[in-house]
CSV table of C-alpha atoms in Angstrom, one decimal:
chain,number,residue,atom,x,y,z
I,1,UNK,CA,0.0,0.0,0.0
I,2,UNK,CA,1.1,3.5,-1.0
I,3,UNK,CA,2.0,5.1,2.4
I,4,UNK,CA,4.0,7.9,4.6
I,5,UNK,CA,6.6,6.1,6.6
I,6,UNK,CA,8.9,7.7,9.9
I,7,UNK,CA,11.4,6.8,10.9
I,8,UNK,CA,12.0,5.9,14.4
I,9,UNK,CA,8.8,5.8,15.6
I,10,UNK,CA,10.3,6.7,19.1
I,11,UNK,CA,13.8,8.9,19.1
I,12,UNK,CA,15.8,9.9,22.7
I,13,UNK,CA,18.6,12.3,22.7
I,14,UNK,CA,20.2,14.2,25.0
I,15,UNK,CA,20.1,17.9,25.4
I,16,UNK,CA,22.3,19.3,22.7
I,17,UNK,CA,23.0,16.3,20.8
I,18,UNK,CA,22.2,16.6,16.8
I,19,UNK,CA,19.0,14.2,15.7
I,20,UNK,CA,17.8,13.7,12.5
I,21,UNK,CA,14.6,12.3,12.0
I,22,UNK,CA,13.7,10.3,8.9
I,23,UNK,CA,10.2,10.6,6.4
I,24,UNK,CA,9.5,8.2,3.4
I,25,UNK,CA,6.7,8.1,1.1
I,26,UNK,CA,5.5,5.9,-1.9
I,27,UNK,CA,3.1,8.1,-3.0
I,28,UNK,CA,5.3,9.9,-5.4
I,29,UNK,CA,3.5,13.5,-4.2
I,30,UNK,CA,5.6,16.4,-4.9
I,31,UNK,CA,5.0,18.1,-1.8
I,32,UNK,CA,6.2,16.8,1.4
I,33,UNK,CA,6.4,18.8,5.1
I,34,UNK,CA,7.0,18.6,8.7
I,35,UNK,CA,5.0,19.8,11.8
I,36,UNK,CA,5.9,19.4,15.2
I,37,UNK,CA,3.0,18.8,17.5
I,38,UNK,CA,3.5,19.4,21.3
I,39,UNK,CA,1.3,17.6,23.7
I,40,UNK,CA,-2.5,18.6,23.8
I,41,UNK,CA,-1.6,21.2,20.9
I,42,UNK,CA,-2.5,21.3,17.2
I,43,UNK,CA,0.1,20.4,14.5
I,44,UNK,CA,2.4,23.3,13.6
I,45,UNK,CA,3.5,23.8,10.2
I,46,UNK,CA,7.6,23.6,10.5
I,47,UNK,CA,8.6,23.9,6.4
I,48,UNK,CA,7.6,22.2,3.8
I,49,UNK,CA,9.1,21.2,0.1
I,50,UNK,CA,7.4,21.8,-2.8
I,51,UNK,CA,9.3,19.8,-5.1
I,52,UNK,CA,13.1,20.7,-4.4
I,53,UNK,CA,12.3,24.6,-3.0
I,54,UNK,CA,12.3,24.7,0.0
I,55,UNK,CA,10.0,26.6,1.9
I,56,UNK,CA,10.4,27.9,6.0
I,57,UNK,CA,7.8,29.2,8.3
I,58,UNK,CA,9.0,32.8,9.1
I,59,UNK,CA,8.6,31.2,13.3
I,60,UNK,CA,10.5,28.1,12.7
I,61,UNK,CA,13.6,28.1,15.1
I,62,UNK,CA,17.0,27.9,13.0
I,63,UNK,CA,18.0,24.9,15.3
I,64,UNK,CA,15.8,23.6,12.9
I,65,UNK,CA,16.7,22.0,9.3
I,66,UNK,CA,15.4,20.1,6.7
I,67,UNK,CA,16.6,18.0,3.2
I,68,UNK,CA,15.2,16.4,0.7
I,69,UNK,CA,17.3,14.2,-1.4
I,70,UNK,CA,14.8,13.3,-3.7
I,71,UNK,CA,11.5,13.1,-4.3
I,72,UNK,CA,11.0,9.9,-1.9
I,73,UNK,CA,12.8,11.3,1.7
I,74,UNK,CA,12.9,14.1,3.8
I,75,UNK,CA,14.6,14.3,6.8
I,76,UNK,CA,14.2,16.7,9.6
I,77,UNK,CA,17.9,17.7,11.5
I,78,UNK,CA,17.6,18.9,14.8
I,79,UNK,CA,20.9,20.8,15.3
I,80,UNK,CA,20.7,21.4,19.4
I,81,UNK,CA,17.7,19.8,20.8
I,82,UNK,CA,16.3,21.7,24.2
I,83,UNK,CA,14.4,20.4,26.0
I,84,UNK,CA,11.5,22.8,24.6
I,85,UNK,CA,11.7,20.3,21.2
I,86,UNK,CA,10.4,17.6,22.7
I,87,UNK,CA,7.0,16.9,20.8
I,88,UNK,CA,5.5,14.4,18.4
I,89,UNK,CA,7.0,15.3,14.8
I,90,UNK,CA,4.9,14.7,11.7
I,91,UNK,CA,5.6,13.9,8.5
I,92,UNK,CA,2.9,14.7,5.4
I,93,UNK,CA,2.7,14.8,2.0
I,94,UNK,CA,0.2,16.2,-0.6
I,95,UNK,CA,0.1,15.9,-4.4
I,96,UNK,CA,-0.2,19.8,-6.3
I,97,UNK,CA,-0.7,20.5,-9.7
I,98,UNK,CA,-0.1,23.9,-9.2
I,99,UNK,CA,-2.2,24.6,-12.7
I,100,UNK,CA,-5.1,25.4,-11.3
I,101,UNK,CA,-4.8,28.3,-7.6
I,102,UNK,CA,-5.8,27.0,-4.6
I,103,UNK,CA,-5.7,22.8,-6.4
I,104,UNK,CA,-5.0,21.5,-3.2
I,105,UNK,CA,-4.9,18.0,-2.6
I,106,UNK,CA,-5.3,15.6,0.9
I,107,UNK,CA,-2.3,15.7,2.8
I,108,UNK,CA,-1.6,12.4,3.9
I,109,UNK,CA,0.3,11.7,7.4
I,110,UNK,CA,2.9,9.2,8.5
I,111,UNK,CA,2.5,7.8,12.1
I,112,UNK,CA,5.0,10.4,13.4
I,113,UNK,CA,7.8,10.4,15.6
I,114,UNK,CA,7.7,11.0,19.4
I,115,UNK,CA,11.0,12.9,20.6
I,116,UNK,CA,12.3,12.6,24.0
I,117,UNK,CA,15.1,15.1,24.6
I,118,UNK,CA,17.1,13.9,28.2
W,1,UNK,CA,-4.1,35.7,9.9
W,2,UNK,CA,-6.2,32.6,9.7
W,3,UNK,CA,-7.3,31.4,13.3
W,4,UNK,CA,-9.2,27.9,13.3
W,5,UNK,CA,-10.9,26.9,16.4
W,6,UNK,CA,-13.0,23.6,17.5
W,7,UNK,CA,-15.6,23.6,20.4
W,8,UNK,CA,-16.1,21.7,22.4
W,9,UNK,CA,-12.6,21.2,23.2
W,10,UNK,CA,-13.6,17.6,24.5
W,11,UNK,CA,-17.0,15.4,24.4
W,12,UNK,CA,-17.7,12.2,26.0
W,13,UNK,CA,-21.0,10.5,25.1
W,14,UNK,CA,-22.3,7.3,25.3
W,15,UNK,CA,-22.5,4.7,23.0
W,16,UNK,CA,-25.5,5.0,19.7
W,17,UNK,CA,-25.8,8.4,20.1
W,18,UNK,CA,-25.0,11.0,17.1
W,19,UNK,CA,-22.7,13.7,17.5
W,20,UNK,CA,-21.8,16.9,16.0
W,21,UNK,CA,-18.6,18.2,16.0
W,22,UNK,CA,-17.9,22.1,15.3
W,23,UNK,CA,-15.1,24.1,13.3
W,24,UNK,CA,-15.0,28.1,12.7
W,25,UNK,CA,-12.6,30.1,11.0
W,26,UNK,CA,-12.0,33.5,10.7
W,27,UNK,CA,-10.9,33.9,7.5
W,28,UNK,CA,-13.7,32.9,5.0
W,29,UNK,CA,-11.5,32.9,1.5
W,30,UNK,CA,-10.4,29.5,1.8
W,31,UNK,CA,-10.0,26.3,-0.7
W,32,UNK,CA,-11.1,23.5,1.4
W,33,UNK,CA,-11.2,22.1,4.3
W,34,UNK,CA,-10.1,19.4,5.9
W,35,UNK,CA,-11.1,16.6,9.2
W,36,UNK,CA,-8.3,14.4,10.5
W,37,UNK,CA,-8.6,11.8,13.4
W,38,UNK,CA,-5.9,11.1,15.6
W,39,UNK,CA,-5.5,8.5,18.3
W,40,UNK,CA,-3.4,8.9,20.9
W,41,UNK,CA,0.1,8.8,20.3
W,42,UNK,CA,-0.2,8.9,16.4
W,43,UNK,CA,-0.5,10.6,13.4
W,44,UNK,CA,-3.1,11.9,12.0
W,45,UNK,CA,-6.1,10.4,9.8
W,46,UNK,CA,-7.5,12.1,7.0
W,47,UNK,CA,-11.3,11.3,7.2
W,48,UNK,CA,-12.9,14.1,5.2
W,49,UNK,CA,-11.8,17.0,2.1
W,50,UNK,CA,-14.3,19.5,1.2
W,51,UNK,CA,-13.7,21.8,-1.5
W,52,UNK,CA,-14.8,25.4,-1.2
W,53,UNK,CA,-17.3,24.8,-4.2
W,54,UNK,CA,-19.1,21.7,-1.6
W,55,UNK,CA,-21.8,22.1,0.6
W,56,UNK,CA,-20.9,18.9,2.0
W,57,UNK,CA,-18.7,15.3,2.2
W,58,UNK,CA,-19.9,12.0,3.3
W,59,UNK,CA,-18.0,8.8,4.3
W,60,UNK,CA,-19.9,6.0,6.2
W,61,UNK,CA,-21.0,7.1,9.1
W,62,UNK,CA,-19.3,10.6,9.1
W,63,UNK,CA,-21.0,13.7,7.2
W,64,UNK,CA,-19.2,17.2,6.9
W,65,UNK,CA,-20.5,20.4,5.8
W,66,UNK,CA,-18.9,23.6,5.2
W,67,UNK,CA,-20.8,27.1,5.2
W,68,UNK,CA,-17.8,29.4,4.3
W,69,UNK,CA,-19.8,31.9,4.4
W,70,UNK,CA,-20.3,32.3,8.0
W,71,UNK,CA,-16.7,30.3,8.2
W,72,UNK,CA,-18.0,27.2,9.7
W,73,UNK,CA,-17.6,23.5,9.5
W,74,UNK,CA,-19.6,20.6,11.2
W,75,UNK,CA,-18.5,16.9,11.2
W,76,UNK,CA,-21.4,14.8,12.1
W,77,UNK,CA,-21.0,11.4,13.5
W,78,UNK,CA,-23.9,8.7,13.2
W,79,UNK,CA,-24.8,6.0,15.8
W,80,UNK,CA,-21.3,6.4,17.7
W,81,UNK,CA,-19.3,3.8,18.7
W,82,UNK,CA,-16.3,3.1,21.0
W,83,UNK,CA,-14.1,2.6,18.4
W,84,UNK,CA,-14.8,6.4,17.2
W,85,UNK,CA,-12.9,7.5,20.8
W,86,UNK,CA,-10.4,9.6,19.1
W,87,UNK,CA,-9.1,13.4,18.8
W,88,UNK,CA,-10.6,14.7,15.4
W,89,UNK,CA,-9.2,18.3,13.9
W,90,UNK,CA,-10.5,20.3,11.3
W,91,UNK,CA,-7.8,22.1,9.3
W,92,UNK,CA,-8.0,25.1,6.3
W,93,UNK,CA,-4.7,25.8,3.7
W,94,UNK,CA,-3.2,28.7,4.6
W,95,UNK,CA,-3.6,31.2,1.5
W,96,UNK,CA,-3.4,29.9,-1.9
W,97,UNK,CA,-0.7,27.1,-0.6
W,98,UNK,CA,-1.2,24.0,0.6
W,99,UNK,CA,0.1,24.4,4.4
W,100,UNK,CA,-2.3,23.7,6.9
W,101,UNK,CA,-3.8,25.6,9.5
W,102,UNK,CA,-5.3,23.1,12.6
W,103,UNK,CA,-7.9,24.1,15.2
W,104,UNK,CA,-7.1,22.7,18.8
W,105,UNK,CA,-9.0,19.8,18.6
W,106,UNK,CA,-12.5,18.2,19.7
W,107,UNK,CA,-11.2,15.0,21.8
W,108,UNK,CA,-14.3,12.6,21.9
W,109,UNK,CA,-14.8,9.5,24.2
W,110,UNK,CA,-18.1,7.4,23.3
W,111,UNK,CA,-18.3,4.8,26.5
W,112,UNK,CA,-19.7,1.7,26.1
């Protein structure tokens, strides 16, 4: 089945100590993004790719970092996880045309991954 | 700036009834609109997409409306069951892109 896939499903690190979490998807969408979600909060929009541009949230801390090696994976880099970063991270993708304004497609979710900074 | 919000913030009901589930946003020029379920602990769902140009979705036992207009959404639930015990979120793009704007959150519990 086509699918949005994280990796680890569960990350630790210690305070400081660079992380990269891992996103896969077989959907072959050309959009893919990240939200961090903190507990009993709604998902925030972190970036997001559209294609290969890469697009910020003008309130995304710089400790924050993202790649996309090709159309398939995006990772999200934690440079110097506080303790303020821990929080479930979410993976999504979405399919645009961008022919038509506002074509906007269902963003699909992966199971996410829960961070616990030490 | 587009501010989503979902009342009521949590619901517990028992088991059979039907339920309605409310969304409002504040900025009416929107695409669609989306309602995700989450369980605890995991990612999100997509259960229903409306398009502006809708009135309304249905899937099973789940029926959405939009009313941009008065910038409001309603999920309705029929004949609940335990199984529906979830968080659901509504969320609207933000502008013409594809980033999504979530409301807090309507976390229901249907008891047996």
């Amino acid at each position: 089945d086509a699918m949005v896939i994280q990796n680890p499903r569960y990350q630790v690190t210690q305070f400081g100590k660079p992380v990269t979490l891992s996103c896969s998807q077989t959907l072959n969408h050309n959009v893919m993004y990240w939200y961090q979600q903190k507990s009993s909060q709604a998902p925030k929009l972190l970036f997001h790719y559209y294609d290969k541009d890469f697009n910020n949230e003008a309130d995304t801390p710089d400790n924050f970092q993202s790649r996309r090696p090709n159309t398939s994976f995006c990772f999200l880099d934690i440079r110097s996880p506080g303790l303020g970063d821990a929080a479930m991270y979410l993976c999504a993708t979405s399919r645009d045309s961008g022919l038509i304004l506002g074509s906007y497609n269902e963003q699909f979710f992966g199971p996410g991954t829960r961070l616990t900074v030490l | 700036k587009q501010e989503v919000t979902q009342i009521p913030a949590a619901l517990s009901v028992p088991e059979g009834e039907n339920l309605v589930l409310n969304c409002s946003f504040t900025d009416s020029a929107i695409y669609n609109l989306q309602w995700f379920r989450q369980d605890p602990g995991k990612g999100l769902t997509s259960l229903l997409l409306i398009q502006s140009s809708q009135r309304e979705q249905t899937s099973g036992r789940l029926n959405a409306s939009l009313d941009k207009s008065s910038g409001r959404s309603t999920l309705y639930i029929a004949a609940s069951q335990p199984g529906d015990s979830a968080t659901y979120l509504c969320a609207v793009p933000k502008g013409a892109g594809n980033m999504l704007t979530f409301g807090g959150g309507t976390r229901l519990m249907v008891k047996p």
